[in-house]
PDB file of C-alpha atoms and ligand atoms in Angstrom:
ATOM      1  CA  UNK Z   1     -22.419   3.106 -13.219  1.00  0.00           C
ATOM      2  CA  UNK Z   2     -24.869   0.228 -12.810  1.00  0.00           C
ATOM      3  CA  UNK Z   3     -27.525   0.532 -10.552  1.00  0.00           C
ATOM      4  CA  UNK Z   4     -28.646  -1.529  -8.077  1.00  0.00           C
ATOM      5  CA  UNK Z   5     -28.694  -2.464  -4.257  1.00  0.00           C
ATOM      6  CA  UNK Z   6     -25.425  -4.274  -2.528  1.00  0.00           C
ATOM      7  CA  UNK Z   7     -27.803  -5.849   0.364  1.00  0.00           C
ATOM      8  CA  UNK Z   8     -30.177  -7.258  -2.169  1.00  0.00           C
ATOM      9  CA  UNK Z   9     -27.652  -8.528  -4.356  1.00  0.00           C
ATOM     10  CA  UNK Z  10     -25.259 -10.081  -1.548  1.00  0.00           C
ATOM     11  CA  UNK Z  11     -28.846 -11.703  -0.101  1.00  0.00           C
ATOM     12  CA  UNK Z  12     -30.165 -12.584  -3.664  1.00  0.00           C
ATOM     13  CA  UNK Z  13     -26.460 -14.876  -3.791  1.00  0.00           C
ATOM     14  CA  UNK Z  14     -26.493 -15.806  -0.440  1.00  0.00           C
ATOM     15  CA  UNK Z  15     -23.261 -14.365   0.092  1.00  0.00           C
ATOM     16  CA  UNK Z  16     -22.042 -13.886   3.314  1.00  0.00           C
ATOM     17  CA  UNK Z  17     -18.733 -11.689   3.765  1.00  0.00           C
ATOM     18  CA  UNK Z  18     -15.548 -13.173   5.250  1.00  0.00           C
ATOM     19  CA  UNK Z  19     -14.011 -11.484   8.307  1.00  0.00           C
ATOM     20  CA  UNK Z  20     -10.714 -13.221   7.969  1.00  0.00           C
ATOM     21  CA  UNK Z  21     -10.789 -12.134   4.362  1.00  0.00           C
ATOM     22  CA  UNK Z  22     -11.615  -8.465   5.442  1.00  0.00           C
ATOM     23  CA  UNK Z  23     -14.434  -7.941   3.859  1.00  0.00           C
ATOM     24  CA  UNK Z  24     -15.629  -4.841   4.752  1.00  0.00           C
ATOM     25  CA  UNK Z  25     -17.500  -3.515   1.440  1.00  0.00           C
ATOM     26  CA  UNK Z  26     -18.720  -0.085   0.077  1.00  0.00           C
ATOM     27  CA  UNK Z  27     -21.237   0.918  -1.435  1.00  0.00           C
ATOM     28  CA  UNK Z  28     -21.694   4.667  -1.180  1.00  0.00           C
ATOM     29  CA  UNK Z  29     -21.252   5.644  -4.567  1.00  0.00           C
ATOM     30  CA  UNK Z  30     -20.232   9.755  -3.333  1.00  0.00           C
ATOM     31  CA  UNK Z  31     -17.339   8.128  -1.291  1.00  0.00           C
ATOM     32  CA  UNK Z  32     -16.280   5.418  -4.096  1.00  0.00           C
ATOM     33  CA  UNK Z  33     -16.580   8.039  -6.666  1.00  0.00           C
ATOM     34  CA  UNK Z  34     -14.172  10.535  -4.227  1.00  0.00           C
ATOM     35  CA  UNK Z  35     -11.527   7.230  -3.935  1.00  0.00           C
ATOM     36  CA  UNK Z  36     -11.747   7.673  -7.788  1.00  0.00           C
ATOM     37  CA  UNK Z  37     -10.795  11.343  -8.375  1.00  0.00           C
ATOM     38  CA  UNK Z  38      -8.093  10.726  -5.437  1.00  0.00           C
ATOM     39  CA  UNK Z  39      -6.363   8.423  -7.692  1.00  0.00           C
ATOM     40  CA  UNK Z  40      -6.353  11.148 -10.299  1.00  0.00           C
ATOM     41  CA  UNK Z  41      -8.146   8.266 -12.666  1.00  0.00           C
ATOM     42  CA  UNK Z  42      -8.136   9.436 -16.403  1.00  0.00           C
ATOM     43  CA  UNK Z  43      -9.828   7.452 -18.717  1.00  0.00           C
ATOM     44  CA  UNK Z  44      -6.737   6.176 -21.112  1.00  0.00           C
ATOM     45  CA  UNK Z  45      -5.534   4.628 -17.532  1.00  0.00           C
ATOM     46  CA  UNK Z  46      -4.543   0.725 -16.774  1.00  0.00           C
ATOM     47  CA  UNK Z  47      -5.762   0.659 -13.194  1.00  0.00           C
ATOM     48  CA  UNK Z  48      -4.929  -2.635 -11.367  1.00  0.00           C
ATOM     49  CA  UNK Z  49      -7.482  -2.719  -7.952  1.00  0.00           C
ATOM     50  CA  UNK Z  50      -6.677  -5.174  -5.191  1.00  0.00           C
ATOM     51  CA  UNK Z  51      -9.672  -6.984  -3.110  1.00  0.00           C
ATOM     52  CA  UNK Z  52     -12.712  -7.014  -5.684  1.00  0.00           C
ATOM     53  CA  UNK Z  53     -15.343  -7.543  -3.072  1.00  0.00           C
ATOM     54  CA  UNK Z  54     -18.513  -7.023  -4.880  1.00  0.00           C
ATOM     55  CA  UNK Z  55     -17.032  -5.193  -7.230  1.00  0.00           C
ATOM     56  CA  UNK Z  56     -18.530  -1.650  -5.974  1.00  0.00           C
ATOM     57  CA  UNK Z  57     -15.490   0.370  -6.561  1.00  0.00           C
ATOM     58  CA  UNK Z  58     -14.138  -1.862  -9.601  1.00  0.00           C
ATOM     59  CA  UNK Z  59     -17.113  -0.463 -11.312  1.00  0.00           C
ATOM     60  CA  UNK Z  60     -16.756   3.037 -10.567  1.00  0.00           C
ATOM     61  CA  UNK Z  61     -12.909   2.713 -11.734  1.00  0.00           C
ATOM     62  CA  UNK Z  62     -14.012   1.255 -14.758  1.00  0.00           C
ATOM     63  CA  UNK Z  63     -16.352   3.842 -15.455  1.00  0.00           C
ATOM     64  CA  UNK Z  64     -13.493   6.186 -15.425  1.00  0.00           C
ATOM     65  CA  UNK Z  65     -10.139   4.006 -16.935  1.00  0.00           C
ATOM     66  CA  UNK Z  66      -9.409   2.778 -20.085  1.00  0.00           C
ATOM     67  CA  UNK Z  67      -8.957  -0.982 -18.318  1.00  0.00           C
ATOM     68  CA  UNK Z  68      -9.419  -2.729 -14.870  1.00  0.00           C
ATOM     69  CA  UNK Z  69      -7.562  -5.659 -13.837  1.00  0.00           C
ATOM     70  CA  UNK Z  70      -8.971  -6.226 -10.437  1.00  0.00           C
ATOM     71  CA  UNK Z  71      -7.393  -9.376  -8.133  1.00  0.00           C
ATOM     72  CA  UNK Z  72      -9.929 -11.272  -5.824  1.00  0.00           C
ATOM     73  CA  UNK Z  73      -8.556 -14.431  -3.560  1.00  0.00           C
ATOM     74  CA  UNK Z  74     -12.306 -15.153  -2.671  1.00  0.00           C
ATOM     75  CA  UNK Z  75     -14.112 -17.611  -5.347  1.00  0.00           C
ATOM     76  CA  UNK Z  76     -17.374 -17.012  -3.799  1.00  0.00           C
ATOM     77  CA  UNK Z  77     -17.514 -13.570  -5.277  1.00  0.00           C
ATOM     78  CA  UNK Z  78     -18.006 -14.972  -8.306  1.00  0.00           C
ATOM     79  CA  UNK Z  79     -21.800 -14.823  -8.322  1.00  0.00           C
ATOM     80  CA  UNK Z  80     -21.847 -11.867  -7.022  1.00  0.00           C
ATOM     81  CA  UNK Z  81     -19.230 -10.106  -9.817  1.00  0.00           C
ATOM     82  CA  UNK Z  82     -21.851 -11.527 -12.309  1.00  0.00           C
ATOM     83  CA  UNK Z  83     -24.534  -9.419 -11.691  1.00  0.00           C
ATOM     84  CA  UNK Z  84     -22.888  -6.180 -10.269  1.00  0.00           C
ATOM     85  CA  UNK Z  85     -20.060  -6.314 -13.114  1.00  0.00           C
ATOM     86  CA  UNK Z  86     -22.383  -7.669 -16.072  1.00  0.00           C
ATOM     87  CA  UNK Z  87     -21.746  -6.135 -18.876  1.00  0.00           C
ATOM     88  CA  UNK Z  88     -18.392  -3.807 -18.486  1.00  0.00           C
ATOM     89  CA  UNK Z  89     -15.924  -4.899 -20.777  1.00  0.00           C
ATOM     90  CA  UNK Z  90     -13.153  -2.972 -19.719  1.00  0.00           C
ATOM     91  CA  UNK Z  91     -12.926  -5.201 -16.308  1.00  0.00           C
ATOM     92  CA  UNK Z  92     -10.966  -8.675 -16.074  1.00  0.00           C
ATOM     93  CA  UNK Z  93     -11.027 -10.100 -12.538  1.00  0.00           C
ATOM     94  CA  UNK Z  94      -8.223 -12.471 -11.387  1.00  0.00           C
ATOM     95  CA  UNK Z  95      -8.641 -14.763  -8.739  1.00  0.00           C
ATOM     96  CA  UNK Z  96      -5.446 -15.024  -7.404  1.00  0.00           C
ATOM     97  CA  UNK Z  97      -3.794 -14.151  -4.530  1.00  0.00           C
ATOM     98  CA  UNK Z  98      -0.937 -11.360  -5.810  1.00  0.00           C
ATOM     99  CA  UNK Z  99       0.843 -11.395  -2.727  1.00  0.00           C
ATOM    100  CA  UNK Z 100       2.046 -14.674  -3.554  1.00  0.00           C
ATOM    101  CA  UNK Z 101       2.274 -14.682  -7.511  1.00  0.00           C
ATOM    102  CA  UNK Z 102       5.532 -13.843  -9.226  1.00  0.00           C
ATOM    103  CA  UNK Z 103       6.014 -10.641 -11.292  1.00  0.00           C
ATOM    104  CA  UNK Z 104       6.178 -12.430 -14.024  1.00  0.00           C
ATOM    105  CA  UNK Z 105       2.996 -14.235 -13.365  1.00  0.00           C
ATOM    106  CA  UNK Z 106       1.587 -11.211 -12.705  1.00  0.00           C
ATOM    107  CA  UNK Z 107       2.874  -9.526 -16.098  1.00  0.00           C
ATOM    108  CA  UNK Z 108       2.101 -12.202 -18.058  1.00  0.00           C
ATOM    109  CA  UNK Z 109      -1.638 -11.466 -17.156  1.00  0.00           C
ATOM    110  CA  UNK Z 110      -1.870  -7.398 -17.031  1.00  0.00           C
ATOM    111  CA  UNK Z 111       0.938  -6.873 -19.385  1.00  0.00           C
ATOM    112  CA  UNK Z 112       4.203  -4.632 -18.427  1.00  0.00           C
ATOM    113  CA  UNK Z 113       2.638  -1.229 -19.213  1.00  0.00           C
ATOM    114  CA  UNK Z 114       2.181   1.991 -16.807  1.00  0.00           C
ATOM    115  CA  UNK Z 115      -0.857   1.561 -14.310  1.00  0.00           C
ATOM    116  CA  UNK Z 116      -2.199   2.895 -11.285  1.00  0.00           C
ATOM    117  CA  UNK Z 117      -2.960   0.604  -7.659  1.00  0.00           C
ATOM    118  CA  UNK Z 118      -5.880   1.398  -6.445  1.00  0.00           C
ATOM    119  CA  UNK Z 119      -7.840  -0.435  -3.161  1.00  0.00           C
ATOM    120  CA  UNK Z 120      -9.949  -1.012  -0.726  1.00  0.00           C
ATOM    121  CA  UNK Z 121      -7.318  -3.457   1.260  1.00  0.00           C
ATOM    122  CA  UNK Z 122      -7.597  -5.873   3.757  1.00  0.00           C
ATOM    123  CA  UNK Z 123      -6.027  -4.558   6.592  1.00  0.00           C
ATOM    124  CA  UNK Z 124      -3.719  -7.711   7.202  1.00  0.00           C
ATOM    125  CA  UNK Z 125      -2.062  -7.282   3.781  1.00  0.00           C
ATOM    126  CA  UNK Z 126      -1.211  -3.190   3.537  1.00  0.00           C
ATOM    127  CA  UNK Z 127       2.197  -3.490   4.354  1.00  0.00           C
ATOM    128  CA  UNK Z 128       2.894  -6.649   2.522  1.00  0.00           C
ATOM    129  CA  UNK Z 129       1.135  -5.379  -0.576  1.00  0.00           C
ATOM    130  CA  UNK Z 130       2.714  -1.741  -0.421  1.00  0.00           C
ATOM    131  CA  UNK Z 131       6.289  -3.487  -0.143  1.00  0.00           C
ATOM    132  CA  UNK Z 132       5.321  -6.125  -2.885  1.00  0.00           C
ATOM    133  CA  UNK Z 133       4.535  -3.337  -5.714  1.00  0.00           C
ATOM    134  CA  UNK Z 134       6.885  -0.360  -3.949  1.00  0.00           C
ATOM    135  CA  UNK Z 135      10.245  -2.877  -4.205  1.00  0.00           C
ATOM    136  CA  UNK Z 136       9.488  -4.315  -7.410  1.00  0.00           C
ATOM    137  CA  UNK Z 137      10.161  -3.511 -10.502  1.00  0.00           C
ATOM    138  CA  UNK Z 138       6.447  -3.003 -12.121  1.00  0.00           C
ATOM    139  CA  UNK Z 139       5.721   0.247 -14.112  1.00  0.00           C
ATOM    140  CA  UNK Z 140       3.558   1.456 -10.958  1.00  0.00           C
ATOM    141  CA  UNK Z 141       2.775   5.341 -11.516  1.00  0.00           C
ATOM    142  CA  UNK Z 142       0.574   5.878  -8.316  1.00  0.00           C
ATOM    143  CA  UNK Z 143      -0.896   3.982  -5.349  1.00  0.00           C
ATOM    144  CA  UNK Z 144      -4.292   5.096  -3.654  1.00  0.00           C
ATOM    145  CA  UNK Z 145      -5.083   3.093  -1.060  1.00  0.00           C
ATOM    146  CA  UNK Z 146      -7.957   2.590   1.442  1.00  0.00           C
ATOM    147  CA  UNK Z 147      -6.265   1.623   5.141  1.00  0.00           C
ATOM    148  CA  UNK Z 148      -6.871   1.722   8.357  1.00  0.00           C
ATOM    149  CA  UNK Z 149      -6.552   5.311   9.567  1.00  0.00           C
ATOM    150  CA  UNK Z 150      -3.590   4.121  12.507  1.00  0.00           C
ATOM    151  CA  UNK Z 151      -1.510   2.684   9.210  1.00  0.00           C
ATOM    152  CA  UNK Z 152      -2.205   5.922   7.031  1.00  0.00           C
ATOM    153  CA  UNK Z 153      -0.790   8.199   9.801  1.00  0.00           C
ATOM    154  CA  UNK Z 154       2.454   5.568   9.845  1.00  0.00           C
ATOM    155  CA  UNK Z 155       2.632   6.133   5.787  1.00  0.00           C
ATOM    156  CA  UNK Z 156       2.948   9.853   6.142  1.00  0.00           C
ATOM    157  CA  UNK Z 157       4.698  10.444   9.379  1.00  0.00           C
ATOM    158  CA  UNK Z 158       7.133  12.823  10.169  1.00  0.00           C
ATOM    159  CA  UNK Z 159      10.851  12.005  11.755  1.00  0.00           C
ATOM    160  CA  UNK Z 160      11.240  12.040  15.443  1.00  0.00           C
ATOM    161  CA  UNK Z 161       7.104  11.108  15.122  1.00  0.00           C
ATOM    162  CA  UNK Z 162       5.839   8.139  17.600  1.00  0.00           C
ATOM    163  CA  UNK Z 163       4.278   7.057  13.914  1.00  0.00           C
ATOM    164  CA  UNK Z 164       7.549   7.240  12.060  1.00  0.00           C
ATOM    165  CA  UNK Z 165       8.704   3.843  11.014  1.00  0.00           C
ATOM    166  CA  UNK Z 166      10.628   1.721   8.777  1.00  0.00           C
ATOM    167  CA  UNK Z 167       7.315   1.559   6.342  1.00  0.00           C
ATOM    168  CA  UNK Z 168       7.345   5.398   6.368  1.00  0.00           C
ATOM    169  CA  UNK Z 169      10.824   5.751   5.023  1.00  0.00           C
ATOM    170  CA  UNK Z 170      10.057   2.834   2.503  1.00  0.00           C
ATOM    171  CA  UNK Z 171       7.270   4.442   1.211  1.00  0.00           C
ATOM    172  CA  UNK Z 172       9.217   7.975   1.322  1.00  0.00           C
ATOM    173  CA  UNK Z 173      12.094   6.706  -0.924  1.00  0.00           C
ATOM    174  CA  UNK Z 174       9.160   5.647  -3.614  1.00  0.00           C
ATOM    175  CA  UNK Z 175       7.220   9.003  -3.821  1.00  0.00           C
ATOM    176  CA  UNK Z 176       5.021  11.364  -2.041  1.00  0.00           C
ATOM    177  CA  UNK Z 177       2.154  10.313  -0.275  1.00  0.00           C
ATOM    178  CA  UNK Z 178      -0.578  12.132   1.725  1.00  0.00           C
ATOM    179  CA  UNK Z 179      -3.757  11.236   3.242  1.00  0.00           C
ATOM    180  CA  UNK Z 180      -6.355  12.564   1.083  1.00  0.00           C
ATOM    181  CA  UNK Z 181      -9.360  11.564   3.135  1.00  0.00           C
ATOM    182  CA  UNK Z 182     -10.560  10.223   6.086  1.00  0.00           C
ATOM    183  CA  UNK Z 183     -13.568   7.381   5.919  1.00  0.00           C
ATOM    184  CA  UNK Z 184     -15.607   6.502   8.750  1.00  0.00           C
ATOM    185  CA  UNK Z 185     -16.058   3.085   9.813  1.00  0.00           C
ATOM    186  CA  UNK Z 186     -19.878   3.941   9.551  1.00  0.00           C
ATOM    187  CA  UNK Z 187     -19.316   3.257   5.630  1.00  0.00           C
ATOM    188  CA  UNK Z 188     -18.371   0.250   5.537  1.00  0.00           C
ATOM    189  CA  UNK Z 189     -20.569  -3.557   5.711  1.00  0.00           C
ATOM    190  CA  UNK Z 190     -20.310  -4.641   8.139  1.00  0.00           C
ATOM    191  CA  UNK Z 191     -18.803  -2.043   9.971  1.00  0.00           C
ATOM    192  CA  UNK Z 192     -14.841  -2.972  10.929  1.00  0.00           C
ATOM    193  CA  UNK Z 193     -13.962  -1.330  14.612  1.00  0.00           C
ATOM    194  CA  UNK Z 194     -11.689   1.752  13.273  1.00  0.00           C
ATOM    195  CA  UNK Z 195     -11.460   4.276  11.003  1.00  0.00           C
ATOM    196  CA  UNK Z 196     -10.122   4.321   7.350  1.00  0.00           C
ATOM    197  CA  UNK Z 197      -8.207   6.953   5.753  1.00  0.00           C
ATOM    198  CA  UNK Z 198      -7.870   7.459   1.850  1.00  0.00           C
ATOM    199  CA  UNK Z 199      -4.035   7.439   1.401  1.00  0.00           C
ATOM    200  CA  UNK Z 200      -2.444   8.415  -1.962  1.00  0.00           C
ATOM    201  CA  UNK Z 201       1.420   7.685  -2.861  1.00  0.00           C
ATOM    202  CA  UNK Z 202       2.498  10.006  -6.313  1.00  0.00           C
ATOM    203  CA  UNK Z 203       6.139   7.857  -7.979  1.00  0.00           C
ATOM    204  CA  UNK Z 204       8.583  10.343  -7.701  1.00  0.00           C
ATOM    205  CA  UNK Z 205      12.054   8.612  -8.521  1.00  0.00           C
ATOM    206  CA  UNK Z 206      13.802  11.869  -7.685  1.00  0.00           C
ATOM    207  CA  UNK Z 207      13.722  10.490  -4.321  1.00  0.00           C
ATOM    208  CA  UNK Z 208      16.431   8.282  -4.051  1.00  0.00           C
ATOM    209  CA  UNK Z 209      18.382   9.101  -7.266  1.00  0.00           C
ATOM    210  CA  UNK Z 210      21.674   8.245  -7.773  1.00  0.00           C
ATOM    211  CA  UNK Z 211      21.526   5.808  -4.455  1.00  0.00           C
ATOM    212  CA  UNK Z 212      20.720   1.981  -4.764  1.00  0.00           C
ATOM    213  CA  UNK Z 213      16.968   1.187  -3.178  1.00  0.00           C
ATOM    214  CA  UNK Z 214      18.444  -2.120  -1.689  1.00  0.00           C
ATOM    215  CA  UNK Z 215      21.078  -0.629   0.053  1.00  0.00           C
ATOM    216  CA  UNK Z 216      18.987   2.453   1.786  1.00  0.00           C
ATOM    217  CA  UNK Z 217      15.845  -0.152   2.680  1.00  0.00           C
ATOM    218  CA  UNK Z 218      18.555  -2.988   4.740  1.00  0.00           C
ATOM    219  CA  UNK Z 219      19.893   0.311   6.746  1.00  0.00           C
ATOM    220  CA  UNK Z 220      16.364   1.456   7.453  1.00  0.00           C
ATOM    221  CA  UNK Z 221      15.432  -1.575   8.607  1.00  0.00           C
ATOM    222  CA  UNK Z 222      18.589  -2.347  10.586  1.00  0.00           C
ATOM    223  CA  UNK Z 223      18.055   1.212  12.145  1.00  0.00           C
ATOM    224  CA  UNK Z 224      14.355   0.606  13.070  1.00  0.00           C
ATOM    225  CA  UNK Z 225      15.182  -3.229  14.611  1.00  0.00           C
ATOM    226  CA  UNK Z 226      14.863  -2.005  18.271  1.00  0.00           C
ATOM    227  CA  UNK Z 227      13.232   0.961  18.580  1.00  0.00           C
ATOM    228  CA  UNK Z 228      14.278   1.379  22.290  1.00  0.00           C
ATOM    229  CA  UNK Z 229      18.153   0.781  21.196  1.00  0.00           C
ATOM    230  CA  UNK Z 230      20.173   3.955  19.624  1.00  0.00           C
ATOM    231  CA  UNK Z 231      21.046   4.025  16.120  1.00  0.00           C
ATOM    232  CA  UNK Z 232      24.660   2.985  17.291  1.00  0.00           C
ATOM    233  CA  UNK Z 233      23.360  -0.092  18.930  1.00  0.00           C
ATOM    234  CA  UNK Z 234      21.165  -0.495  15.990  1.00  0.00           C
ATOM    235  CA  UNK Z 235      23.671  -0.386  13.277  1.00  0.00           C
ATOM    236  CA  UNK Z 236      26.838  -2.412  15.253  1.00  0.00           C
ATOM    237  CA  UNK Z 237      24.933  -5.042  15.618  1.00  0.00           C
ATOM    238  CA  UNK Z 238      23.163  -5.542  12.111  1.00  0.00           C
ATOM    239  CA  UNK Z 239      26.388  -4.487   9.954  1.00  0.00           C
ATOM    240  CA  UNK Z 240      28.528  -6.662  12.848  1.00  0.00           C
ATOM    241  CA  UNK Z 241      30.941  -4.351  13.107  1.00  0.00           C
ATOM    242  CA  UNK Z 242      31.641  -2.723  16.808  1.00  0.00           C
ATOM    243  CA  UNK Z 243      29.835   0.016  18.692  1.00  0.00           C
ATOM    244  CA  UNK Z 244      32.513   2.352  18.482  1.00  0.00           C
ATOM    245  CA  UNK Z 245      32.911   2.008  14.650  1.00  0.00           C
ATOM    246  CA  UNK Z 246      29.248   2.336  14.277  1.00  0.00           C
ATOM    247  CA  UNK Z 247      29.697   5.064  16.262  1.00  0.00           C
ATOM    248  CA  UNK Z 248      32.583   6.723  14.058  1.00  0.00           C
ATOM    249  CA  UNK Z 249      30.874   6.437  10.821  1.00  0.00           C
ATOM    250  CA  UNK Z 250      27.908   7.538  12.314  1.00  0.00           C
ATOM    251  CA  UNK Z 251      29.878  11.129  13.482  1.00  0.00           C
ATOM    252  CA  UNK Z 252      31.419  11.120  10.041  1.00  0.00           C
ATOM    253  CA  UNK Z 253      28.303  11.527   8.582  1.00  0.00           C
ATOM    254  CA  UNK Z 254      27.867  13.944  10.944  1.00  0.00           C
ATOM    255  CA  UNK Z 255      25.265  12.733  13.278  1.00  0.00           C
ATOM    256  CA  UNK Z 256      25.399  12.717  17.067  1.00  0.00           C
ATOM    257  CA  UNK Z 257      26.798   9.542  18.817  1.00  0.00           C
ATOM    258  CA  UNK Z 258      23.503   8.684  20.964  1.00  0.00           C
ATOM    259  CA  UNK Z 259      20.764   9.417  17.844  1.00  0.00           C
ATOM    260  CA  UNK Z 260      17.793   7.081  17.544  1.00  0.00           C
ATOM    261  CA  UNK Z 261      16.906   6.080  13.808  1.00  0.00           C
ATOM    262  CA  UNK Z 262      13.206   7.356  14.395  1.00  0.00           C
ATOM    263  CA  UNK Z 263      15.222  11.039  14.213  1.00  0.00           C
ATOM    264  CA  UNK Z 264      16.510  10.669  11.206  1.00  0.00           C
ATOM    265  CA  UNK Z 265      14.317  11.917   7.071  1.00  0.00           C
ATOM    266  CA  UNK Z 266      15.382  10.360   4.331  1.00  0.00           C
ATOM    267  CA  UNK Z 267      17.989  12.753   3.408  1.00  0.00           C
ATOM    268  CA  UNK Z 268      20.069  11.683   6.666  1.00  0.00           C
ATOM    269  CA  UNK Z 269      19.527   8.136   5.818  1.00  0.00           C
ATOM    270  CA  UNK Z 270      20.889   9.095   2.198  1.00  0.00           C
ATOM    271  CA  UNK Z 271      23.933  10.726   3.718  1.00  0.00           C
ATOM    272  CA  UNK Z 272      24.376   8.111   6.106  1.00  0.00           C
ATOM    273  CA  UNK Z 273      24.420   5.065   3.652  1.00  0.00           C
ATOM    274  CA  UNK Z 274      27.316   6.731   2.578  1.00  0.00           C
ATOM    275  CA  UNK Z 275      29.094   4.811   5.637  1.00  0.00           C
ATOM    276  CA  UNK Z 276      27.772   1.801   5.566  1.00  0.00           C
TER     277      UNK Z 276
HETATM  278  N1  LIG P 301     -13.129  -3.217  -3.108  1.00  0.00           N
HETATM  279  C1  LIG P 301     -14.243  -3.674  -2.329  1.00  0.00           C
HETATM  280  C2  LIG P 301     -14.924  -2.494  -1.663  1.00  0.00           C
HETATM  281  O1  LIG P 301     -14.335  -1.413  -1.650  1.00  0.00           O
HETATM  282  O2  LIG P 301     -16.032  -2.664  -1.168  1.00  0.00           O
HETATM  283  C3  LIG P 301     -13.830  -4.739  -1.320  1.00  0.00           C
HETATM  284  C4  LIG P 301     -12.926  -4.295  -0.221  1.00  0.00           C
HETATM  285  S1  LIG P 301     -12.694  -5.467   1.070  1.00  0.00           S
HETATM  286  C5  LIG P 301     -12.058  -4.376   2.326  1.00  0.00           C
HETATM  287  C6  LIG P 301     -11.190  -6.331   0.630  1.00  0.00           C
HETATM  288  C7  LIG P 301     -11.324  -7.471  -0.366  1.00  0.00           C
HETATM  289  O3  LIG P 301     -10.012  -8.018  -0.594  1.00  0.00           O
HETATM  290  C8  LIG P 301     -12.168  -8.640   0.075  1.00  0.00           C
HETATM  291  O4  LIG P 301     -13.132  -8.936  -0.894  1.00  0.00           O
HETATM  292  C9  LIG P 301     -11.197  -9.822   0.247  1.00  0.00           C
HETATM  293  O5  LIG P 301     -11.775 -11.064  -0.089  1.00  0.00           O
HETATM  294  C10 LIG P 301     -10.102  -9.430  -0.709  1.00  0.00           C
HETATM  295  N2  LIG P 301      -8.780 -10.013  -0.383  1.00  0.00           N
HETATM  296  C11 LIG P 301      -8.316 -10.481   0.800  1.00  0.00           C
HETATM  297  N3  LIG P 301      -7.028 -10.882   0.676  1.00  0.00           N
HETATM  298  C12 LIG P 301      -6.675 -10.639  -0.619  1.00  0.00           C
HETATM  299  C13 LIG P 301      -5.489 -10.844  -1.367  1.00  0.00           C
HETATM  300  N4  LIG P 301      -4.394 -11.368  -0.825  1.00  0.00           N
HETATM  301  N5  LIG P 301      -5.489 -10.502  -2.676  1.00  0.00           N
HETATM  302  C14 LIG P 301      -6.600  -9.965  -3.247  1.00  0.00           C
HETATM  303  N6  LIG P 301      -7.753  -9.755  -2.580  1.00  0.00           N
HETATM  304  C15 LIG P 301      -7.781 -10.084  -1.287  1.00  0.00           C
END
């Protein structure tokens, strides 16, 4: 762990952080080590990290993991990185944007080995990053990330839940995830107006096995179009079939006629792809 003081160094660079980049940064080294033990870090890990910053918790990772590939859109860091990160050589920031690199691209540079995702993440990318590693086809073992607390309760909501959603049940047929602490907004610089919450996804492929991920996520998503509509409504008009067929194979999975898709776990879902 390298010492040193995150106000001096961002004033010693004259950085100034980014609001549209989300730059709310840590630097209490109790709470980034506790994001670190969360993630179950071991030290013959590949951990890639999302959002840099100043590199406060890509430091702490690295003290831990065998190797840190850590992605940062924000070239400005760069002066920063130099004197928070000197002299780990188990850390390789990118400066790329993942969200819109191919997997390829984005093999090519941290090879196609197991690793764990780990950040701190803007909150205008969590569901767009969660779906980018969750549907692809990387060797992703667990996911511990740092959201807003509103979007954590969302990841591990229960059906029939005002928080269950479509990015519950797509996180649900990837693995088992839990909030395993909550962060105050009080932590962060500059301060963002909520709360955070430590959320941590284990892979468990069990989930889903034996049924094909596409398949499940386009009737999730069909049943979660209008929340307001039933599932009947829902389904008849994504699958353009009528209401009373939706309606049949609906029953013959042996749901009731006027169910909404918030009601329905995984399992259901499961059983209901089975009609459609
Ligand atoms: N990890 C640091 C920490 O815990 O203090 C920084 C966290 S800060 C909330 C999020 C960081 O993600 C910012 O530095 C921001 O520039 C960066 N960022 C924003 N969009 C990004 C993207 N699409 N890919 C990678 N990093 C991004």
């Amino acid at each position: 762990m390298k010492n040193y003081n995150l106000g001096d160094v961002l004033h010693q660079t004259s950085f100034y952080t980014n609001k549209a980049l989300g730059q709310n940064f840590i630097s209490d080294t109790n709470l980034l080590t506790a994001i670190v033990t969360d993630a179950g870090i071991e030290n013959e890990d590949t951990v890639v990290e999302i959002g840099t910053g100043a590199g406060t918790l890509t430091g702490i990772i690295a003290d831990k993991a065998k190797k840190v590939y850590s992605f940062e859109v924000d070239r400005n860091l760069e002066k920063v990185l130099n004197i928070t990160l000197s002299g780990y050589e188990n850390i390789e920031v990118i400066f790329k944007d993942v969200l819109r690199m191919k997997d390829e691209a984005v093999t090519e540079i941290i090879g196609d080995g197991h690793f764990k995702l780990l950040g701190n993440l803007p909150y205008y990318i969590t569901t767009p990053l969660l779906l980018r590693f969750i549907d692809s086809n990387f060797n992703v073992d667990s996911i511990t990330i740092m959201v807003q607390e509103e979007v954590a309760r969302r990841i591990v909501a229960k059906e029939g839940t005002e928080d269950y959603s479509s990015i519950t049940l797509a996180v649900a047929m990837w693995g088992d995830a839990t909030i395993t602490r909550k962060v105050s907004r009080n932590m962060f610089f500059p301060s963002p107006n909520v709360d955070s919450a430590v959320v941590t996804i284990k892979r468990n492929d069990s989930k889903i096995k034996g049924y094909e991920r596409k398949k499940i996520n386009r009737l999730v998503r069909a049943s979660f179009a209008m929340r307001r509509k039933t599932l009947a409504n829902n389904l008849s008009a994504a699958y353009q079939i009528s209401k009373e067929e939706a309606i049949a194979r609906i029953e013959k999975a042996g749901f009731d006629k006027n169910i909404r898709g918030e009601k329905l776990s995984l399992d259901d879902y499961l059983r209901l792809s089975e009609e459609f």
